[in-house]
Coordinates of N, CA and C in Angstrom, one line a residue:
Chain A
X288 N 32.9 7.3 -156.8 CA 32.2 6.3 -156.0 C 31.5 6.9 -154.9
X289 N 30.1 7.0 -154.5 CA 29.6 7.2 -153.5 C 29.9 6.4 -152.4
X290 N 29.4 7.2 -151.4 CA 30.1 7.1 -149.9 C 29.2 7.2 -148.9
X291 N 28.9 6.0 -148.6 CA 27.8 6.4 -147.0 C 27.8 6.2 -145.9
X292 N 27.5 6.5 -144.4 CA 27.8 6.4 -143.4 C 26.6 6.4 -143.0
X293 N 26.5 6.0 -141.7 CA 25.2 5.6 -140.5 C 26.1 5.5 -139.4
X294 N 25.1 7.4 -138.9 CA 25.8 7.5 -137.2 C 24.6 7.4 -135.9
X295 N 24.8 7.2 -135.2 CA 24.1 7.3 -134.2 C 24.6 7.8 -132.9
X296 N 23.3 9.1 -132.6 CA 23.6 10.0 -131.6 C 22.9 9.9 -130.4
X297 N 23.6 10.0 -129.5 CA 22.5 9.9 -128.5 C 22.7 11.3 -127.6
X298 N 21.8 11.7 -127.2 CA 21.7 13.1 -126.5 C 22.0 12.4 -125.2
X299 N 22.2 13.6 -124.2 CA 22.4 13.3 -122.5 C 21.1 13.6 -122.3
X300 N 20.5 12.7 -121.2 CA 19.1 12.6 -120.9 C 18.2 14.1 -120.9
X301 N 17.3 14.3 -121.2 CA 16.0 15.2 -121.4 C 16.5 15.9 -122.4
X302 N 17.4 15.4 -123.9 CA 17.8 16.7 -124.7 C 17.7 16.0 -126.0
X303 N 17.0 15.0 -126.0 CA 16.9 14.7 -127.6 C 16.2 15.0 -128.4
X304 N 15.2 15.5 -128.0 CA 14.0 16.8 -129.0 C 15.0 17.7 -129.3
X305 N 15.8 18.5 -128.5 CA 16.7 19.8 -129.0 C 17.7 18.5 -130.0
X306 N 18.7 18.0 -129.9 CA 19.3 17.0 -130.6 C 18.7 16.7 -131.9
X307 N 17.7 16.3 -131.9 CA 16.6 16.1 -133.3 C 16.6 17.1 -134.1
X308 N 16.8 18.5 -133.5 CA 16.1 19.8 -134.0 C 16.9 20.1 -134.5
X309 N 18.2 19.8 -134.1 CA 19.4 20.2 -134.7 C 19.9 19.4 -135.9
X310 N 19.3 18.3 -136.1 CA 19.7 17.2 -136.5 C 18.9 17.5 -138.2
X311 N 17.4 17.9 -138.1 CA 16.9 18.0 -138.8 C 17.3 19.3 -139.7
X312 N 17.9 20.1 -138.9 CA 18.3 21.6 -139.5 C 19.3 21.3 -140.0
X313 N 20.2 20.2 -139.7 CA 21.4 19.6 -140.8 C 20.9 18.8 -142.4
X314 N 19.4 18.3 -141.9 CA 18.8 17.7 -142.9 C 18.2 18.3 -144.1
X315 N 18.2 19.7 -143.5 CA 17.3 20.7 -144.3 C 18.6 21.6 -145.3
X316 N 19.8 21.6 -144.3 CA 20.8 22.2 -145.1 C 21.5 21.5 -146.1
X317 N 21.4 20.2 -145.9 CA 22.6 19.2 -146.9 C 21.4 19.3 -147.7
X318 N 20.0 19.8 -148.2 CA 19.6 19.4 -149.3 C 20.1 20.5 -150.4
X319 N 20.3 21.6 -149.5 CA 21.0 22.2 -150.5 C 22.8 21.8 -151.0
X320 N 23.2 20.8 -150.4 CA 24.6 20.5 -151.1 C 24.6 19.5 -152.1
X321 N 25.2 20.0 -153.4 CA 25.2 19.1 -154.5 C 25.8 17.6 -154.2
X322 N 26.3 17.8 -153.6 CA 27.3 16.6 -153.4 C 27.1 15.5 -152.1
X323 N 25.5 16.1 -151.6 CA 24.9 15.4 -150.4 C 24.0 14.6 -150.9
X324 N 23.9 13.3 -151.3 CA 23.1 12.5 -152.3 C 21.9 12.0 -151.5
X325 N 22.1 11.9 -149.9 CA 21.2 11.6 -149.4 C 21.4 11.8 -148.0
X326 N 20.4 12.0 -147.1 CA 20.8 12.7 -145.9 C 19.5 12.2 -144.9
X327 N 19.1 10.8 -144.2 CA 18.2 11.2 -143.2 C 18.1 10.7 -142.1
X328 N 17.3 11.7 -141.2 CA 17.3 11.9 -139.7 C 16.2 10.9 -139.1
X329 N 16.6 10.1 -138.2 CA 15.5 8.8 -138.2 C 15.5 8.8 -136.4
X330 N 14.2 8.5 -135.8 CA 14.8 8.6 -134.3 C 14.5 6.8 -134.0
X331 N 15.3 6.7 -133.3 CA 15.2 5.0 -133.0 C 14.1 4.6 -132.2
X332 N 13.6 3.3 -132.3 CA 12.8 2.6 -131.7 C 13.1 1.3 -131.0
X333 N 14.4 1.6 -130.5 CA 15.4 0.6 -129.8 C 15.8 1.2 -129.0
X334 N 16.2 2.7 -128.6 CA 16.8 3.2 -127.5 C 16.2 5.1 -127.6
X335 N 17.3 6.0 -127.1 CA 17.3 7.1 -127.0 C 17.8 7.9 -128.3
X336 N 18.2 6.9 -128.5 CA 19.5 7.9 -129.9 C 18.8 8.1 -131.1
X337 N 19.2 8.6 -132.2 CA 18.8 9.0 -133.2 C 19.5 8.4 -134.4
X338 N 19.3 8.0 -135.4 CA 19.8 7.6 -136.4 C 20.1 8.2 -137.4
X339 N 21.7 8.8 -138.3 CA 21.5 9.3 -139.3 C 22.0 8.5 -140.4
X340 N 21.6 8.7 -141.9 CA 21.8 7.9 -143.0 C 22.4 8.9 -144.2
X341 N 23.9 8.8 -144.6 CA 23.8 9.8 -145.0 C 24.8 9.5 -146.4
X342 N 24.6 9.5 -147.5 CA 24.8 9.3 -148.7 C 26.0 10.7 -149.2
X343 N 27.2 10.7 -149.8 CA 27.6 11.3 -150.6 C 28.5 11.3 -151.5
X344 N 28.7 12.3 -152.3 CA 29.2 11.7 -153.7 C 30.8 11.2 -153.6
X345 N 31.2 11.1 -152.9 CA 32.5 10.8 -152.7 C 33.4 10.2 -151.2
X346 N 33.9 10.0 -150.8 CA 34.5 10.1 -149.4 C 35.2 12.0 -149.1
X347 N 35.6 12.7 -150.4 CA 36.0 13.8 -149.9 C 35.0 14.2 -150.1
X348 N 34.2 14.5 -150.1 CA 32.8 15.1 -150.9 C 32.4 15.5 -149.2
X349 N 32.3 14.4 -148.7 CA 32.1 14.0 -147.1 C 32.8 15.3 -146.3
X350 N 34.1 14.5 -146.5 CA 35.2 15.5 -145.4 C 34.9 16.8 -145.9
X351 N 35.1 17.4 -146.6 CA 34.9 18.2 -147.2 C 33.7 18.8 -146.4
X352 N 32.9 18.8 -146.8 CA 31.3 18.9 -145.9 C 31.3 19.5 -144.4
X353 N 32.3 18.8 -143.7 CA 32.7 18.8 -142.3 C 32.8 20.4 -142.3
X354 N 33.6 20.8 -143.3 CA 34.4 22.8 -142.9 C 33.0 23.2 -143.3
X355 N 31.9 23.1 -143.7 CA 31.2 24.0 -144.4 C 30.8 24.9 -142.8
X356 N 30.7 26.4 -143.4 CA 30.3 27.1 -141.8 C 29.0 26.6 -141.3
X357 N 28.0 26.3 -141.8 CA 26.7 25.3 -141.8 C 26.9 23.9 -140.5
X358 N 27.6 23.3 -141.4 CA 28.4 22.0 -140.2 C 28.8 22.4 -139.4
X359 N 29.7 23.4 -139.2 CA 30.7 23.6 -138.2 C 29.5 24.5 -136.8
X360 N 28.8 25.1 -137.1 CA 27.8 26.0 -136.6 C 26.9 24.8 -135.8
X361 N 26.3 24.0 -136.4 CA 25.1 22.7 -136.2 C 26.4 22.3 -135.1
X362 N 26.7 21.5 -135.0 CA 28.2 20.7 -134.7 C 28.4 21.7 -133.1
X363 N 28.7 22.6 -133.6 CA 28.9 23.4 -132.1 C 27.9 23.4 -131.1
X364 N 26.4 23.8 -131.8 CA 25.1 23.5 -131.2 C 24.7 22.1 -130.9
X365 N 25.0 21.4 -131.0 CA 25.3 19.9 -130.7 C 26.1 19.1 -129.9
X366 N 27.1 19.8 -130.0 CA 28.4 19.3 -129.1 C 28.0 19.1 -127.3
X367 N 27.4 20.0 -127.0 CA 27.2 20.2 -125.7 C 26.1 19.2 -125.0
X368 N 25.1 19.0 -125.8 CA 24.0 18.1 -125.5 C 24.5 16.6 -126.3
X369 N 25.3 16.1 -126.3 CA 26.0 15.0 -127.0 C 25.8 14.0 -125.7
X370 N 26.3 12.9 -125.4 CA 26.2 12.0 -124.9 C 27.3 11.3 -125.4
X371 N 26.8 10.7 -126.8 CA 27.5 9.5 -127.5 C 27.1 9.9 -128.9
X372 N 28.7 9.4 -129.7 CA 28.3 9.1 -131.3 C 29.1 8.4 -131.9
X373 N 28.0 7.4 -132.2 CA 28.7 5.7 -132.5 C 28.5 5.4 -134.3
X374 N 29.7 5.4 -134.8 CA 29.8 4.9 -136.2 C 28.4 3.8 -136.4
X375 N 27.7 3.4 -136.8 CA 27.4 1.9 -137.2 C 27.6 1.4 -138.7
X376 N 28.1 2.0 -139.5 CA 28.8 1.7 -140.7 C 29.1 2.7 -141.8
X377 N 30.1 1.9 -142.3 CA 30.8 3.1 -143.5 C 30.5 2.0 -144.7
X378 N 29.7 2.6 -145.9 CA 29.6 1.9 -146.7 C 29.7 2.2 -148.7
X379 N 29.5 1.7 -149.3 CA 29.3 1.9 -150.7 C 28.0 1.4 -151.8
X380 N 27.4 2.9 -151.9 CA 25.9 2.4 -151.9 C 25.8 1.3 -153.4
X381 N 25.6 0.5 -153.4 CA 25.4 -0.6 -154.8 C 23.7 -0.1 -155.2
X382 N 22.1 -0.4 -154.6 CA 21.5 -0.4 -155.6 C 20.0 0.0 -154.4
X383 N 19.3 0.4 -155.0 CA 18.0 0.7 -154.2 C 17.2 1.9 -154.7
X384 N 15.5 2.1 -153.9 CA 15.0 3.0 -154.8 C 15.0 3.5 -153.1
Chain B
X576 N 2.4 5.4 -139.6 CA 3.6 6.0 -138.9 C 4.6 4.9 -140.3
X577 N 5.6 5.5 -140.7 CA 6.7 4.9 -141.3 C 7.8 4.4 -140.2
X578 N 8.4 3.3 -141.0 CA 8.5 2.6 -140.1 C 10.1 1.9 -141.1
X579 N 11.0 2.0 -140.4 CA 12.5 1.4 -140.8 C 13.5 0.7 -140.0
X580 N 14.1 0.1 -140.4 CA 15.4 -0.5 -140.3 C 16.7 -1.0 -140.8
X581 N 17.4 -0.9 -140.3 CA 19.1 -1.5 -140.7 C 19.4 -3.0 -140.4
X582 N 19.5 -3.7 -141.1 CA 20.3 -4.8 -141.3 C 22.2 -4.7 -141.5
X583 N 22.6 -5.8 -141.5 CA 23.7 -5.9 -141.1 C 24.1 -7.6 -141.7
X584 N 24.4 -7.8 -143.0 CA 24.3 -9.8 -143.7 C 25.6 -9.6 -143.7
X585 N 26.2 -11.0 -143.1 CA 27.2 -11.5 -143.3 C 27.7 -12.7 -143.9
X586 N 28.0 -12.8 -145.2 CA 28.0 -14.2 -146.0 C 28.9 -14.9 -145.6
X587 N 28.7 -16.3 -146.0 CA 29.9 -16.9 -145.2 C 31.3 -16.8 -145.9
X588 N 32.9 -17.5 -146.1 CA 33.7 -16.9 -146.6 C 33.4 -17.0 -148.4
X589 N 33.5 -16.4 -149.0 CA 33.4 -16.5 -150.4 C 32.2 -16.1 -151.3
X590 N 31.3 -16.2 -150.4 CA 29.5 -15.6 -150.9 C 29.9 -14.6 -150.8
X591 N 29.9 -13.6 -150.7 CA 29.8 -12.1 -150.7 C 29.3 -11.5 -151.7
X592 N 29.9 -11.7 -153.0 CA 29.0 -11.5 -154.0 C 27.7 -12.5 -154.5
X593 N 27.8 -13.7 -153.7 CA 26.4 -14.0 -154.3 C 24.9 -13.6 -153.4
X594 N 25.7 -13.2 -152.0 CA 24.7 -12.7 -151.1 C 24.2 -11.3 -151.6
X595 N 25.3 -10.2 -152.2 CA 25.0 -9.4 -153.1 C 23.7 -9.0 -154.2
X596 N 24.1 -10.3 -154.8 CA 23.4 -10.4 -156.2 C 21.7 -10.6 -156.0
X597 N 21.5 -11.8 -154.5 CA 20.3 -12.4 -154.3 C 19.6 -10.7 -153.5
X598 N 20.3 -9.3 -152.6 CA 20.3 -8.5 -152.1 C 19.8 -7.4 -153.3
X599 N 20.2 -7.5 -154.3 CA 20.3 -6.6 -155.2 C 18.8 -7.2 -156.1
X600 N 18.6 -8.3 -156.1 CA 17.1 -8.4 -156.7 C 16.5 -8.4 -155.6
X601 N 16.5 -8.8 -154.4 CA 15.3 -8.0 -153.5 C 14.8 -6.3 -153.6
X602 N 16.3 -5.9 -153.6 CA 16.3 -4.2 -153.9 C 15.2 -4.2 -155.2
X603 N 15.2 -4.8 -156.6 CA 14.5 -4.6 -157.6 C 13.0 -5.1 -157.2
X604 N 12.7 -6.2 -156.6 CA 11.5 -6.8 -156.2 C 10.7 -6.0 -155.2
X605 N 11.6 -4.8 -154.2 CA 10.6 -4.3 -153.6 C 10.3 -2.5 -154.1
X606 N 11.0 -2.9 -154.8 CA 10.6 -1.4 -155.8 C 9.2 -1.4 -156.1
X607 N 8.8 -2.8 -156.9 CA 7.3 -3.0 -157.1 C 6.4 -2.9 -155.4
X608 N 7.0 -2.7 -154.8 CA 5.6 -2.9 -153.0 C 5.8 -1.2 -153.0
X609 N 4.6 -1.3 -153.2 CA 3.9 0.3 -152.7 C 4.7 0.5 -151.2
X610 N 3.8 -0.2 -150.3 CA 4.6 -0.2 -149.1 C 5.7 -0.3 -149.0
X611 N 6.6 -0.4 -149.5 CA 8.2 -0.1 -149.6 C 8.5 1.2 -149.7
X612 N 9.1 2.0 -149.1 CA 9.7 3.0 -149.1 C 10.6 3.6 -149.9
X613 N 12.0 2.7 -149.3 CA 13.1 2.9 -149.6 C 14.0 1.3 -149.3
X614 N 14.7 1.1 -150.3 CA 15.0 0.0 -150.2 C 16.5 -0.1 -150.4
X615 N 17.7 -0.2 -149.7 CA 18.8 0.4 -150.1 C 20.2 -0.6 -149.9
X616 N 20.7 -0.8 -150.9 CA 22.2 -2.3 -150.7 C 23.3 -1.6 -150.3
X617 N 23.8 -1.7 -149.6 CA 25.2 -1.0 -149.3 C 25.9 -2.2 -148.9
X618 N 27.5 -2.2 -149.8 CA 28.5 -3.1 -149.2 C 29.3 -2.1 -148.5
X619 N 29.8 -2.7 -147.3 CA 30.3 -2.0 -146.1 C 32.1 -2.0 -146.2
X620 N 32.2 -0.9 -146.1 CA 33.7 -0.3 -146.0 C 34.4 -1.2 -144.4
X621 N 33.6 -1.6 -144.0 CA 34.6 -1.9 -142.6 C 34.6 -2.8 -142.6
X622 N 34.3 -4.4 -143.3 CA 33.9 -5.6 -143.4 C 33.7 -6.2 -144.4
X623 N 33.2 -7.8 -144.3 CA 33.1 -8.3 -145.7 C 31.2 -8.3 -145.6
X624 N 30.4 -7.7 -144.6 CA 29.4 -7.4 -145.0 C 28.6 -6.6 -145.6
X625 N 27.1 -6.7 -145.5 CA 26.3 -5.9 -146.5 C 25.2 -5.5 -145.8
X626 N 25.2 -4.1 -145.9 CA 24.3 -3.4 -144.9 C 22.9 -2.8 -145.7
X627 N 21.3 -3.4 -145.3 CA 20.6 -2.6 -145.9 C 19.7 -2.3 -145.0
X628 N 19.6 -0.8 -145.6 CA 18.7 0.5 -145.1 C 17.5 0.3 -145.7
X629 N 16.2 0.2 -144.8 CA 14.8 0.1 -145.7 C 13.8 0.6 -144.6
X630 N 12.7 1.5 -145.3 CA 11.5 1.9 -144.9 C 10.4 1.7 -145.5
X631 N 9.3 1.0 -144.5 CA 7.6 0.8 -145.1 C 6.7 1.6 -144.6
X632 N 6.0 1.6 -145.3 CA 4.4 2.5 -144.5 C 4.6 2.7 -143.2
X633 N 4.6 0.8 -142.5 CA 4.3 1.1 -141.4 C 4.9 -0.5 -140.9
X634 N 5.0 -0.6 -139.9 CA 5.8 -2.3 -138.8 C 4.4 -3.3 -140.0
X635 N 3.4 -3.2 -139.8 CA 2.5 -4.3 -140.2 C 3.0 -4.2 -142.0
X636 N 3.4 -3.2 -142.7 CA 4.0 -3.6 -144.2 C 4.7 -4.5 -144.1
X637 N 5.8 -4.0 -143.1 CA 6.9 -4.4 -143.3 C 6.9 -6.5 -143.0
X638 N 6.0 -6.5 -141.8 CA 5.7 -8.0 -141.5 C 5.1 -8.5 -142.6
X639 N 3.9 -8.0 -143.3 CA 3.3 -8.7 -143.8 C 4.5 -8.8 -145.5
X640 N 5.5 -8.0 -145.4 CA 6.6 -8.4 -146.9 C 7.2 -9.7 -146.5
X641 N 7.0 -9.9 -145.3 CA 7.9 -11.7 -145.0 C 7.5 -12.7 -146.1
X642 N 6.3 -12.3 -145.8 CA 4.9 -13.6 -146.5 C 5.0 -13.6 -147.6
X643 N 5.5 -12.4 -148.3 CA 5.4 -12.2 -149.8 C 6.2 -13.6 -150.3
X644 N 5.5 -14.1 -151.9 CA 6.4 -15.1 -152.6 C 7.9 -14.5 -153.0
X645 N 8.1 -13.4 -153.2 CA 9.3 -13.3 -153.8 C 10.3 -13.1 -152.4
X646 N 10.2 -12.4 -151.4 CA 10.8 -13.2 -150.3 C 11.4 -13.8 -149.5
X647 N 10.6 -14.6 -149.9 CA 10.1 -16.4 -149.1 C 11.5 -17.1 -149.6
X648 N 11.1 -16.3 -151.6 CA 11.8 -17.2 -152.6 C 13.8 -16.7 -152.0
X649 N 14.0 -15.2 -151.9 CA 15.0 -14.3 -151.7 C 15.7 -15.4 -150.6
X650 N 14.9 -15.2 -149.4 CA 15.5 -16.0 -148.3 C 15.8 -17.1 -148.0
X651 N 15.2 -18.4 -149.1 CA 15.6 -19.9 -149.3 C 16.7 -19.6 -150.3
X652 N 17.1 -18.4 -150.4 CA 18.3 -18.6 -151.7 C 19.6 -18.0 -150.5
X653 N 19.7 -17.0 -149.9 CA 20.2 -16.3 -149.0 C 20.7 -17.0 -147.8
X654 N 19.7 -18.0 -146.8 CA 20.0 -18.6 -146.1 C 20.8 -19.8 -145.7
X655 N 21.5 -20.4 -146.7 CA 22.4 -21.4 -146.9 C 24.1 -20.8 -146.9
X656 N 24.3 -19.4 -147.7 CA 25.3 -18.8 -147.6 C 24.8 -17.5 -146.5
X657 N 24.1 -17.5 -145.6 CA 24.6 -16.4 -144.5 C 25.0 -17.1 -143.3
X658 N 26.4 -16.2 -143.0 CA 26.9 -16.0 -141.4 C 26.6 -15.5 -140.4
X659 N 25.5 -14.1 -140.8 CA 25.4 -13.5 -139.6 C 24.5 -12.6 -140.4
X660 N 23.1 -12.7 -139.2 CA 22.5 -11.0 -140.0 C 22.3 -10.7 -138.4
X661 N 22.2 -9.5 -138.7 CA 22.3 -8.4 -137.2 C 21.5 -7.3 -137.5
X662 N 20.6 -6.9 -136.5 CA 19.8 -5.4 -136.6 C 20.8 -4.5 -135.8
X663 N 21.0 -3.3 -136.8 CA 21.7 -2.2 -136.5 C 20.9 -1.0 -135.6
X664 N 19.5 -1.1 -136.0 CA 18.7 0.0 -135.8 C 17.4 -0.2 -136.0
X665 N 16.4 -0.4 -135.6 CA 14.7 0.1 -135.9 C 14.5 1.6 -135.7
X666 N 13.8 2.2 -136.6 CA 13.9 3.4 -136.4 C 12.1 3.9 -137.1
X667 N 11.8 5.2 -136.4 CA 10.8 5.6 -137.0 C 11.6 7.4 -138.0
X668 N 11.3 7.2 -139.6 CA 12.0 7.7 -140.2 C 11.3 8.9 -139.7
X669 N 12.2 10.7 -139.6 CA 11.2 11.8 -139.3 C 11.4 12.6 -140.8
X670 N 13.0 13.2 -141.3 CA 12.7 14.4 -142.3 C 14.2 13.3 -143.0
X671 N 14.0 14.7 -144.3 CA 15.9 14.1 -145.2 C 15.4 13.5 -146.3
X672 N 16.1 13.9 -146.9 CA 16.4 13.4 -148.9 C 16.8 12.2 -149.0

């Protein structure tokens, strides 16, 4: 069963272009993961934060994902310019193009 | 400029799958709109609702899909069993699979 999540990041003030940058170099990497069925980087039009959408073939497929040196590397670069990162849903994709 | 958002439907007790089903032919109906992007059903792991992810050309696609007959027709079917819809996110989409 596929598995998807929608996070939302928000950078500490003046750092969400670097936050993006990073965000999109996560976007560029999961296309090469088989098991990343969908992956995108959206910036919001409601606040500061960023929106991600991220599709994968499993719930471990997911965790799993987290150890890749790729994640763990992005993730570090990230960490420090963080703010906030707020679930907005965990779900199970039924149907769409 | 492309142009998206998250929804958030909450059927009242026992619709869930008919809010579903009426969700799941909008997903088919807007396959046919050029202007449609991406059109995506997700039932939600934290809840008894249904979360969908969608992008159009542009904010004026997306208004002018209200007007559409099929819709119109979606939303007089939907509206009688919903408890709650909620925007999770407007977002302008940037990169991602």
């Amino acid at each position: 069963m596929s598995y998807g999540l929608i996070g939302k990041l928000t950078a500490v003030p003046g750092e969400r272009e670097t936050l993006l940058a990073i965000l999109l170099e996560a976007a560029t990497a999961m296309e090469r993961e088989p098991t990343c069925e969908t992956y995108r980087v959206n910036v919001s039009l409601d606040d500061e934060s960023i929106v991600v959408y991220e599709v994968w073939a499993s719930m471990e497929a997911h965790q799993q994902s987290l150890s890749l040196e790729t994640t763990k590397t992005l993730i570090g670069k990230a960490r420090p310019i963080l703010a906030n990162i707020e679930r907005l849903a965990v779900f199970e994709p039924r149907n769409g193009h």
